[in-house]
Short mmCIF file of C-alpha atoms in Angstrom, two decimals:
data_model
loop_
_atom_site.label_atom_id
_atom_site.label_comp_id
_atom_site.label_asym_id
_atom_site.label_seq_id
_atom_site.Cartn_x
_atom_site.Cartn_y
_atom_site.Cartn_z
CA MET A 52 5.36 -2.10 14.01
CA SER A 53 2.54 -0.31 13.06
CA ARG A 54 -0.88 -0.88 12.19
CA LEU A 55 -2.16 1.61 9.31
CA VAL A 56 -4.78 2.35 7.83
CA LEU A 57 -4.62 3.73 3.75
CA LEU A 58 -8.16 5.47 2.15
CA TYR A 59 -8.43 6.50 -1.06
CA MET A 60 -10.57 8.54 -3.28
CA GLY A 61 -10.74 8.61 -7.07
CA CYS A 62 -12.42 8.24 -9.92
CA GLU A 63 -10.74 6.05 -12.88
CA GLY A 64 -7.97 3.89 -10.67
CA GLN A 65 -4.96 5.66 -10.61
CA THR A 66 -5.16 7.08 -7.19
CA GLN A 67 -6.29 3.81 -5.83
CA LYS A 68 -3.11 2.00 -7.70
CA ILE A 69 -0.58 4.33 -6.02
CA THR A 70 -2.52 3.96 -2.43
CA GLU A 71 -1.93 -0.28 -3.10
CA ARG A 72 1.86 0.41 -4.07
CA ILE A 73 2.52 2.72 -1.02
CA GLY A 74 0.45 -0.19 1.50
CA TYR A 75 2.68 -2.48 -0.31
CA CYS A 76 5.80 -1.18 0.49
CA LEU A 77 4.97 -0.23 4.10
CA SER A 78 3.52 -4.10 4.29
CA GLU A 79 6.89 -5.31 2.93
CA SER A 80 8.85 -3.42 5.69
CA GLY A 81 6.57 -5.35 8.41
CA HIS A 82 3.73 -2.77 8.77
CA ASP A 83 0.03 -3.90 9.04
CA THR A 84 -2.14 -2.58 6.20
CA VAL A 85 -5.33 -1.72 5.46
CA VAL A 86 -6.47 -0.46 2.00
CA SER A 87 -9.79 0.80 1.30
CA SER A 88 -11.63 3.36 -0.61
CA ILE A 89 -13.55 5.63 1.46
CA GLU A 90 -16.91 5.39 -0.08
CA ASP A 91 -16.73 1.83 1.35
CA LEU A 92 -16.29 2.53 4.81
CA LYS A 93 -18.77 1.28 7.10
CA ASP A 94 -20.84 3.63 9.43
CA ASP A 95 -18.92 2.26 12.38
CA PHE A 96 -15.97 2.74 11.00
CA SER A 97 -13.07 4.70 13.33
CA LEU A 98 -9.76 5.16 13.35
CA GLU A 99 -8.92 4.56 17.13
CA SER A 100 -7.10 1.06 16.45
CA PHE A 101 -5.00 2.38 14.14
CA ASP A 102 -1.42 4.00 14.36
CA GLY A 103 -1.59 6.36 11.49
CA VAL A 104 -3.80 6.83 8.46
CA ILE A 105 -2.78 7.68 4.61
CA LEU A 106 -5.22 9.27 2.96
CA GLY A 107 -5.17 9.75 -1.16
CA CYS A 108 -7.40 11.72 -3.65
CA SER A 109 -7.34 12.91 -7.10
CA ILE A 110 -8.81 15.78 -8.41
CA ARG A 111 -11.22 16.65 -11.50
CA TYR A 112 -11.71 19.84 -12.87
CA GLY A 113 -9.80 21.87 -10.42
CA LYS A 114 -11.42 20.23 -7.00
CA HIS A 115 -10.78 17.30 -4.70
CA HIS A 116 -13.49 14.40 -4.29
CA ARG A 117 -16.34 15.85 -1.85
CA GLU A 118 -16.23 12.31 -0.02
CA CYS A 119 -12.89 13.57 0.77
CA TYR A 120 -14.07 16.72 2.17
CA GLN A 121 -16.69 15.01 3.84
CA PHE A 122 -14.52 12.55 5.34
CA ILE A 123 -12.05 14.38 7.23
CA GLU A 124 -14.76 16.86 8.65
CA LYS A 125 -16.45 13.63 10.38
CA TYR A 126 -13.17 12.26 11.14
CA ARG A 127 -11.25 15.79 11.85
CA ASP A 128 -10.84 14.95 15.68
CA GLN A 129 -9.60 11.66 15.42
CA LEU A 130 -7.11 12.54 12.91
CA ALA A 131 -5.54 14.91 15.26
CA THR A 132 -4.87 12.09 17.85
CA ILE A 133 -2.58 9.64 15.43
CA PRO A 134 0.04 10.57 12.54
CA SER A 135 -2.18 11.54 9.59
CA TYR A 136 -0.63 11.89 5.78
CA PHE A 137 -2.51 13.33 2.85
CA PHE A 138 -1.81 12.85 -1.28
CA SER A 139 -3.13 14.66 -4.00
CA VAL A 140 -3.49 13.25 -7.24
CA ASN A 141 -3.45 15.34 -9.92
CA LEU A 142 -2.66 15.55 -13.94
CA THR A 143 -0.72 19.48 -13.41
CA ALA A 144 2.12 17.44 -11.47
CA ARG A 145 3.04 16.26 -14.50
CA LYS A 146 4.94 19.04 -14.97
CA PRO A 147 7.96 19.30 -12.87
CA GLU A 148 7.76 22.44 -11.15
CA ARG A 149 4.04 21.38 -10.18
CA ARG A 150 5.04 18.59 -8.00
CA ASP A 151 6.40 20.31 -5.44
CA PRO A 152 3.44 20.25 -2.71
CA HIS A 153 4.33 23.95 -1.79
CA ASN A 154 4.17 24.45 -5.94
CA ASN A 155 0.68 23.10 -6.15
CA ARG A 156 -2.12 25.40 -5.98
CA TYR A 157 -4.34 22.78 -6.00
CA LEU A 158 -3.11 21.19 -2.89
CA GLN A 159 -2.34 24.34 -1.47
CA LYS A 160 -6.19 25.49 -1.96
CA PHE A 161 -7.30 22.20 -0.38
CA LEU A 162 -5.43 22.83 2.61
CA LYS A 163 -6.27 26.38 3.81
CA GLN A 164 -10.56 24.07 2.81
CA ILE A 165 -10.00 22.07 5.48
CA SER A 166 -10.27 21.92 9.02
CA TRP A 167 -7.48 19.60 9.60
CA THR A 168 -3.10 19.82 9.40
CA PRO A 169 -1.60 16.35 7.53
CA ASP A 170 1.98 15.53 9.29
CA ARG A 171 3.06 15.57 5.57
CA VAL A 172 1.31 16.19 2.07
CA GLU A 173 3.10 14.79 -0.78
CA VAL A 174 1.67 15.09 -4.70
CA PHE A 175 1.37 12.32 -7.43
CA ALA A 176 0.82 12.69 -11.08
CA GLY A 177 -1.98 11.14 -12.15
CA ALA A 178 -3.08 9.35 -15.37
CA LEU A 179 -4.96 10.17 -18.27
CA LEU A 180 -7.40 7.69 -18.88
CA TYR A 181 -9.42 8.87 -22.11
CA THR A 182 -10.67 5.67 -23.10
CA ARG A 183 -12.18 5.50 -19.60
CA TYR A 184 -13.99 9.01 -19.68
CA ARG A 185 -17.33 9.97 -20.17
CA TRP A 186 -18.00 11.36 -23.37
CA VAL A 187 -18.05 14.69 -21.56
CA ASP A 188 -15.38 14.66 -19.92
CA LYS A 189 -13.32 13.25 -22.39
CA GLN A 190 -14.26 15.95 -24.22
CA MET A 191 -13.59 18.56 -21.46
CA ILE A 192 -10.60 17.34 -20.43
CA ARG A 193 -9.47 16.77 -24.03
CA LEU A 194 -9.90 20.92 -24.20
CA ILE A 195 -7.46 21.34 -21.11
CA MET A 196 -4.85 19.37 -21.65
CA LYS A 197 -4.76 21.09 -25.60
CA LEU A 198 -4.71 24.50 -23.49
CA THR A 199 -1.87 23.38 -20.77
CA GLY A 200 0.37 21.41 -23.64
CA GLY A 201 -1.12 17.59 -22.25
CA PRO A 202 -1.91 14.66 -24.92
CA THR A 203 -4.99 15.31 -26.59
CA ASP A 204 -5.78 11.79 -28.62
CA VAL A 205 -8.71 10.43 -27.26
CA THR A 206 -8.16 7.04 -28.29
CA GLN A 207 -4.59 7.00 -26.18
CA ASN A 208 -4.15 6.65 -22.42
CA THR A 209 -0.91 7.96 -20.73
CA GLU A 210 0.18 7.34 -17.17
CA PHE A 211 2.37 10.51 -15.75
CA THR A 212 2.63 8.76 -12.50
CA ASP A 213 6.38 8.66 -11.03
CA TRP A 214 6.66 5.05 -9.65
CA ARG A 215 10.02 6.10 -7.66
CA ARG A 216 8.71 9.49 -6.19
CA VAL A 217 6.07 7.09 -4.76
CA LYS A 218 8.22 4.51 -3.22
CA ALA A 219 9.83 7.48 -1.81
CA PHE A 220 7.27 8.50 0.17
CA ALA A 221 6.40 4.86 1.20
CA GLU A 222 10.07 5.06 2.82
CA GLN A 223 9.68 8.36 4.20
CA LEU A 224 6.24 6.76 6.22
CA ASN A 225 8.15 3.84 6.91
CA GLN A 226 10.72 5.57 8.80
CA ASP A 227 7.90 7.96 10.38
CA PHE A 228 6.05 4.79 11.35
CA GLY A 229 8.68 2.46 12.45
CA LYS A 230 8.87 4.58 15.60
CA ILE A 231 5.88 4.16 16.58
CA SER A 232 5.90 -0.02 17.96
CA ARG A 233 3.03 -2.46 17.88
CA PRO A 234 3.10 -6.43 17.46
CA VAL A 235 2.64 -7.33 13.88
CA ALA A 236 2.04 -10.63 14.79
CA THR A 237 -1.88 -9.30 16.24
CA TYR A 238 -3.08 -7.96 13.02
CA GLY A 239 -1.44 -10.05 10.46
CA ARG A 240 0.20 -9.11 7.36
CA GLN A 241 -1.92 -6.92 4.84
CA ARG A 242 -5.39 -6.83 3.48
CA VAL A 243 -6.70 -4.85 0.90
CA GLU A 244 -10.09 -4.31 1.01
CA ASN A 245 -10.63 -2.94 -2.76
CA GLY A 246 -8.32 -4.54 -5.17
CA SER A 247 -5.03 -6.29 -4.82
CA ALA A 248 -1.65 -4.83 -3.89
CA MET A 249 0.00 -6.13 -7.45
CA ASN A 250 2.98 -3.50 -7.76
CA VAL A 251 6.18 -4.46 -6.31
CA CYS A 252 8.06 -1.93 -4.39
#
């Protein structure tokens, strides 16, 4: 099967959680997977030893994280040489019409700004984690939710992620990478460098 790296950039942990779920599903399908935060990558990190890369990033105040842009710019040549995928995590995707990648303005704006064309993209709804936000962020996000019809009780957290969609994305990746042959025994099963794949696929 394939040796894959799954990288993520987020704030409160939901993007990491989604990435780890995808990594777990791919590992269960026989792929060798490495999961890591972009921030934890070492200076000598390279994509050359991987058969594919899956990159996930959340947004805050309408923009994907700067570190994600920087990663793409730094590794754009390597990204062009292997199968590569991207998923965006944002709260607008809690609405059915915004879950379509073609109809999610944040994702479409992001794709126009980067020097990389992923082989496949997806959008997942994130989580509204009021209890983890700084006071200023909590008030700003509460105002945004009020304007867009979302939850405004700052004492409650709400997870909007549709895990069936996450599983379906992982299954599609497994089909794509299943066409690549590499002995899994050379690399072992799964390594999660940041957190653990606790969720069952």
